[in-house]
CSV table of C-alpha atoms in Angstrom, one decimal:
chain,number,residue,atom,x,y,z
A,1,MET,CA,170.7,98.1,157.1
A,2,THR,CA,170.0,95.4,154.6
A,3,GLU,CA,167.1,94.3,156.9
A,4,GLN,CA,165.7,97.9,157.0
A,5,MET,CA,166.0,98.1,153.2
A,6,SER,CA,164.1,94.8,152.8
A,7,LYS,CA,161.4,95.9,155.3
A,8,ALA,CA,161.0,99.1,153.4
A,9,SER,CA,160.7,97.3,150.1
A,10,ARG,CA,158.1,95.0,151.4
A,11,SER,CA,156.0,98.0,152.7
A,12,LYS,CA,155.9,99.6,149.2
A,13,LYS,CA,152.6,98.7,148.0
A,14,ARG,CA,151.5,99.8,144.5
A,15,PRO,CA,147.7,100.1,143.8
A,16,ALA,CA,146.5,98.0,140.9
A,17,VAL,CA,145.8,100.0,137.8
A,18,PRO,CA,142.1,99.4,136.9
A,19,ALA,CA,141.2,98.7,133.2
A,20,ARG,CA,139.9,101.5,131.2
A,21,SER,CA,136.6,101.2,129.4
A,22,GLY,CA,137.1,98.1,127.2
A,23,LYS,CA,141.0,98.4,127.0
A,24,PRO,CA,143.2,96.4,129.2
A,25,GLY,CA,145.1,98.5,131.7
A,26,PRO,CA,149.0,98.1,132.0
A,27,GLU,CA,148.6,95.5,134.8
A,28,ARG,CA,146.4,93.5,132.7
A,29,ALA,CA,148.9,93.5,129.9
A,30,ILE,CA,151.7,92.5,132.2
A,31,ALA,CA,149.5,89.8,133.8
A,32,GLU,CA,148.9,88.4,130.4
A,33,ALA,CA,152.6,88.4,129.6
A,34,LEU,CA,153.5,86.7,132.7
A,35,PHE,CA,150.9,84.1,133.1
A,36,SER,CA,150.5,83.2,129.5
A,37,PRO,CA,153.7,84.2,127.7
A,38,LYS,CA,153.6,84.1,123.8
A,39,ASP,CA,156.6,83.2,121.8
A,40,LYS,CA,159.0,83.4,124.9
A,41,LYS,CA,161.5,81.0,126.1
A,42,PRO,CA,161.2,79.4,129.4
A,43,TYR,CA,163.4,79.7,132.5
A,44,TYR,CA,165.3,76.7,133.2
A,45,PHE,CA,165.7,75.8,136.8
A,46,ASN,CA,167.6,72.4,137.5
A,47,GLY,CA,166.7,71.3,134.1
A,48,LYS,CA,163.0,72.0,134.5
A,49,PRO,CA,161.4,74.5,132.2
A,50,LEU,CA,159.4,77.1,134.0
A,51,LEU,CA,157.0,78.5,131.3
A,52,ASN,CA,155.3,81.3,133.4
A,53,LEU,CA,155.0,83.2,136.6
A,54,GLN,CA,152.7,80.5,138.1
A,55,GLU,CA,155.3,77.7,137.6
A,56,LEU,CA,158.0,80.3,138.8
A,57,VAL,CA,156.0,80.8,142.1
A,58,ASP,CA,155.4,77.0,142.4
A,59,TYR,CA,159.2,76.4,142.5
A,60,LEU,CA,160.3,79.5,144.5
A,61,VAL,CA,161.0,77.4,147.6
A,62,ALA,CA,163.8,75.5,145.9
A,63,PHE,CA,165.6,78.7,144.8
A,64,THR,CA,168.5,80.1,146.6
A,65,GLY,CA,169.5,83.8,146.7
A,66,GLU,CA,171.9,83.0,143.8
A,67,GLU,CA,169.0,83.0,141.3
A,68,GLY,CA,167.5,86.5,142.0
A,69,LEU,CA,169.2,88.5,139.3
A,70,TRP,CA,168.5,85.6,136.7
A,71,VAL,CA,164.9,85.6,137.7
A,72,ALA,CA,164.8,89.4,137.3
A,73,SER,CA,166.1,89.2,133.8
A,74,TRP,CA,163.6,86.6,132.8
A,75,LEU,CA,160.7,88.6,134.2
A,76,GLU,CA,161.9,91.6,132.3
A,77,TYR,CA,162.1,89.4,129.1
A,78,LEU,CA,158.5,88.4,129.7
A,79,GLY,CA,157.5,92.0,130.0
A,80,ASP,CA,157.7,93.2,133.6
A,81,ARG,CA,160.4,95.7,133.8
A,82,GLU,CA,159.1,97.2,137.1
A,83,VAL,CA,159.4,94.0,139.1
A,84,ALA,CA,162.9,93.3,137.5
A,85,GLU,CA,164.1,96.7,138.6
A,86,ARG,CA,162.7,95.9,142.2
A,87,ILE,CA,164.6,92.7,142.4
A,88,ARG,CA,167.8,94.2,141.1
A,89,GLU,CA,167.7,96.8,143.8
A,90,ASN,CA,167.3,94.2,146.4
A,91,PRO,CA,168.2,90.7,145.1
A,92,ILE,CA,168.2,89.2,148.6
A,93,ASP,CA,164.4,89.7,148.8
A,94,PHE,CA,163.6,88.5,145.3
A,95,LYS,CA,161.3,85.6,146.6
A,96,HIS,CA,159.1,88.0,148.4
A,97,ILE,CA,159.0,90.4,145.5
A,98,VAL,CA,158.0,87.6,143.1
A,99,ARG,CA,155.3,86.3,145.4
A,100,GLU,CA,153.9,89.9,146.0
A,101,ARG,CA,153.8,90.6,142.2
A,102,TYR,CA,152.2,87.2,141.7
A,103,ASP,CA,149.4,88.0,144.2
A,104,GLU,CA,148.9,91.4,142.7
A,105,LEU,CA,148.6,90.1,139.1
A,106,LYS,CA,146.7,87.0,139.9
A,107,ALA,CA,143.9,89.3,141.4
A,108,VAL,CA,143.9,91.3,138.0
A,109,VAL,CA,143.5,88.1,136.1
A,110,GLU,CA,140.8,86.8,138.2
A,111,SER,CA,138.9,90.0,138.1
A,112,ALA,CA,139.1,90.2,134.3
A,113,PRO,CA,135.8,89.6,132.4
A,114,THR,CA,135.9,86.3,130.4
A,115,PRO,CA,135.6,86.6,126.7
A,116,THR,CA,132.3,85.5,125.4
């Protein structure tokens, strides 16, 4: 049953919310909060401070299933309540959820116009 739930959570894709005329959309705000956190404390993993979503993804291979709920709390602290809730619902699948969210938000960051 856990495997079925895991597969079901993987198949749930949420479309990215496009930015509205001149105003960043909610996905853009979350992407900024996770890729460039302002005034937020890092997540410490084996003594190494992970400062943002990119660094978290870079170290995911070293995580065990034990850290899923801690990661969820940190991501919520940074501003992503939605992904934190998804991890809490299925903590065994937290690496996949984090990587999926990373890919989703990275696309938002890369498609954003650069300031002039």
